[in-house]
Short mmCIF file of C-alpha atoms in Angstrom, two decimals:
data_model
loop_
_atom_site.label_atom_id
_atom_site.label_comp_id
_atom_site.label_asym_id
_atom_site.label_seq_id
_atom_site.Cartn_x
_atom_site.Cartn_y
_atom_site.Cartn_z
CA UNK A 1 -4.16 -4.53 9.83
CA UNK A 2 -5.89 -6.92 7.42
CA UNK A 3 -9.18 -5.54 8.79
CA UNK A 4 -8.56 -2.12 7.24
CA UNK A 5 -11.17 -1.39 4.52
CA UNK A 6 -11.56 1.55 2.29
CA UNK A 7 -14.63 3.01 0.82
CA UNK A 8 -15.84 6.32 -0.89
CA UNK A 9 -17.24 8.75 1.64
CA UNK A 10 -21.06 9.50 1.58
CA UNK A 11 -23.06 12.26 2.97
CA UNK A 12 -23.48 10.38 6.36
CA UNK A 13 -19.64 10.64 6.75
CA UNK A 14 -19.45 14.50 6.65
CA UNK A 15 -19.32 14.99 10.56
CA UNK A 16 -16.84 12.16 10.83
CA UNK A 17 -14.50 13.76 8.23
CA UNK A 18 -14.69 17.07 10.03
CA UNK A 19 -13.85 15.34 13.38
CA UNK A 20 -11.01 13.38 11.79
CA UNK A 21 -9.56 16.72 10.25
CA UNK A 22 -9.98 18.57 13.55
CA UNK A 23 -8.44 15.84 15.62
CA UNK A 24 -5.40 15.56 13.16
CA UNK A 25 -5.04 19.39 13.46
CA UNK A 26 -5.07 19.22 17.26
CA UNK A 27 -2.46 16.34 17.12
CA UNK A 28 -0.17 18.25 14.84
CA UNK A 29 -0.45 21.40 16.93
CA UNK A 30 0.46 19.28 20.12
CA UNK A 31 3.63 18.11 18.40
CA UNK A 32 4.70 21.73 17.46
CA UNK A 33 3.41 21.84 13.93
CA UNK A 34 1.26 24.78 14.39
CA UNK A 35 1.24 26.35 10.89
CA UNK A 36 -0.38 23.62 8.88
CA UNK A 37 -3.90 22.79 10.00
CA UNK A 38 -6.15 24.46 12.66
CA UNK A 39 -9.26 22.83 14.25
CA UNK A 40 -12.46 24.48 12.74
CA UNK A 41 -10.95 25.48 9.52
CA UNK A 42 -12.93 23.06 7.38
CA UNK A 43 -16.65 22.27 7.66
CA UNK A 44 -19.01 19.72 6.27
CA UNK A 45 -19.46 21.98 3.12
CA UNK A 46 -15.74 21.60 2.27
CA UNK A 47 -15.99 17.82 2.23
CA UNK A 48 -19.30 17.81 0.32
CA UNK A 49 -17.70 20.00 -2.29
CA UNK A 50 -14.81 17.69 -2.55
CA UNK A 51 -17.10 14.65 -2.87
CA UNK A 52 -18.75 16.48 -5.77
CA UNK A 53 -15.58 17.60 -7.52
CA UNK A 54 -13.11 14.84 -6.71
CA UNK A 55 -13.18 11.92 -4.25
CA UNK A 56 -13.16 11.44 -0.55
CA UNK A 57 -12.22 8.10 0.94
CA UNK A 58 -12.75 6.68 4.30
CA UNK A 59 -10.61 3.92 5.96
CA UNK A 60 -12.45 1.72 8.51
CA UNK A 61 -11.53 -1.09 10.99
CA UNK A 62 -14.52 -3.29 11.93
CA UNK A 63 -16.76 -0.57 10.58
CA UNK A 64 -15.19 2.28 12.66
CA UNK A 65 -13.72 5.17 10.68
CA UNK A 66 -9.94 5.46 11.43
CA UNK A 67 -8.80 7.60 8.64
CA UNK A 68 -9.72 9.39 5.44
CA UNK A 69 -8.11 11.28 2.50
CA UNK A 70 -9.15 13.54 -0.44
CA UNK A 71 -8.19 12.78 -4.04
CA UNK A 72 -8.39 15.55 -6.53
CA UNK A 73 -7.97 15.35 -10.28
CA UNK A 74 -6.41 18.83 -10.59
CA UNK A 75 -4.83 21.29 -8.17
CA UNK A 76 -4.47 24.61 -9.82
CA UNK A 77 -3.52 26.48 -6.59
CA UNK A 78 -0.50 24.43 -5.95
CA UNK A 79 0.49 22.91 -9.36
CA UNK A 80 -1.04 25.33 -11.88
CA UNK A 81 -2.51 23.91 -15.17
CA UNK A 82 -1.19 20.44 -15.79
CA UNK A 83 -1.90 17.58 -18.32
CA UNK A 84 -4.24 14.96 -16.84
CA UNK A 85 -1.45 12.61 -15.75
CA UNK A 86 -1.68 12.95 -11.89
CA UNK A 87 -3.97 12.52 -8.97
CA UNK A 88 -3.44 14.96 -6.05
CA UNK A 89 -3.66 13.40 -2.53
CA UNK A 90 -4.95 15.84 0.13
CA UNK A 91 -5.82 15.79 3.85
CA UNK A 92 -4.42 12.43 4.74
CA UNK A 93 -5.91 11.98 8.12
CA UNK A 94 -5.53 9.26 10.77
CA UNK A 95 -7.45 8.76 14.07
CA UNK A 96 -4.56 8.28 16.33
CA UNK A 97 -6.63 6.91 19.10
CA UNK A 98 -8.14 4.12 17.05
CA UNK A 99 -5.92 3.38 13.91
CA UNK A 100 -3.39 0.49 14.07
CA UNK A 101 0.27 1.43 13.46
CA UNK A 102 1.13 1.99 9.76
CA UNK A 103 -2.44 3.20 8.82
CA UNK A 104 -1.16 6.36 7.29
CA UNK A 105 1.07 4.59 4.94
CA UNK A 106 -1.71 2.21 4.00
CA UNK A 107 -4.01 5.12 3.22
CA UNK A 108 -1.28 6.67 1.02
CA UNK A 109 -0.91 3.37 -0.81
CA UNK A 110 -4.59 3.00 -1.32
CA UNK A 111 -4.78 6.66 -2.69
CA UNK A 112 -1.93 5.70 -5.13
CA UNK A 113 -3.73 2.58 -6.29
CA UNK A 114 -6.88 4.67 -6.91
CA UNK A 115 -4.76 7.27 -9.05
CA UNK A 116 -3.30 4.37 -11.10
CA UNK A 117 -6.82 2.81 -11.46
CA UNK A 118 -7.96 6.08 -12.96
CA UNK A 119 -5.19 5.75 -15.64
CA UNK A 120 -2.87 8.44 -14.23
CA UNK A 121 0.88 7.83 -13.74
CA UNK A 122 1.66 10.27 -10.89
CA UNK A 123 0.65 10.70 -7.47
CA UNK A 124 1.28 14.38 -6.13
CA UNK A 125 0.86 16.02 -2.88
CA UNK A 126 2.17 19.04 -0.96
CA UNK A 127 3.46 19.56 2.55
CA UNK A 128 3.85 22.84 4.50
CA UNK A 129 7.17 24.11 3.64
CA UNK A 130 9.40 23.80 6.59
CA UNK A 131 7.71 20.64 7.96
CA UNK A 132 10.80 18.57 7.62
CA UNK A 133 9.19 15.56 9.44
CA UNK A 134 6.25 15.26 7.06
CA UNK A 135 8.39 15.92 3.94
CA UNK A 136 10.72 13.10 5.12
CA UNK A 137 7.78 10.87 5.65
CA UNK A 138 6.64 11.30 2.12
CA UNK A 139 10.22 10.90 0.70
CA UNK A 140 10.55 7.67 2.72
CA UNK A 141 7.25 6.60 1.05
CA UNK A 142 8.84 6.95 -2.44
CA UNK A 143 7.98 10.61 -3.23
CA UNK A 144 10.49 13.10 -4.67
CA UNK A 145 10.49 16.83 -3.87
CA UNK A 146 10.02 18.54 -7.27
CA UNK A 147 9.37 22.13 -6.27
CA UNK A 148 7.92 24.72 -4.00
CA UNK A 149 4.77 26.72 -4.11
CA UNK A 150 4.82 30.23 -2.48
CA UNK A 151 1.58 31.87 -1.43
CA UNK A 152 -0.92 29.05 -1.87
CA UNK A 153 -4.38 30.18 -0.72
CA UNK A 154 -5.82 28.58 2.37
CA UNK A 155 -9.15 28.42 4.24
CA UNK A 156 -9.92 31.83 5.73
CA UNK A 157 -7.98 33.73 2.98
CA UNK A 158 -4.38 33.29 4.36
CA UNK A 159 -1.54 31.96 2.20
CA UNK A 160 1.23 29.50 3.04
CA UNK A 161 4.14 28.04 1.14
CA UNK A 162 4.35 24.36 0.31
CA UNK A 163 6.89 21.76 -0.73
CA UNK A 164 5.56 19.92 -3.84
CA UNK A 165 6.22 16.06 -4.02
CA UNK A 166 5.43 13.53 -6.56
CA UNK A 167 5.74 9.69 -7.17
CA UNK A 168 5.78 7.90 -10.28
CA UNK A 169 3.17 5.07 -10.31
CA UNK A 170 4.59 3.18 -13.27
#
């Protein structure tokens, strides 16, 4: 695990980010979580836009990408207008064929450190409402359920409901 390194994503990572996202969607679907992500929903343009508006991070082991996440500085669709006190973690993705055990939590902790480095005191995220396993994962990682967002827009124009979670970083 000491070989896990984090770096900002660059243009050359776009196809890797799409692969990580699609593989994570297939893994969730194979475990019965069919309502959250679907392969093919996000393309390189999505990740390029997030790199311009926020941040995308890649986790590597010996130079091989094994995970990634997005970090946004606002999330109007889920949280509405908010003071600039939080960072919003999205699309935490782990390559289940290559990542060492515990990688997901290490990615989450790295995202929290980045939020704190930016001077913000809260890490926020959302989880598909009804995904009890994922919500419990985040609660076990120190997050608290603070609300629910009904009808959050999704890729392709659909809407879904989400559990809102946050963690104080101070």
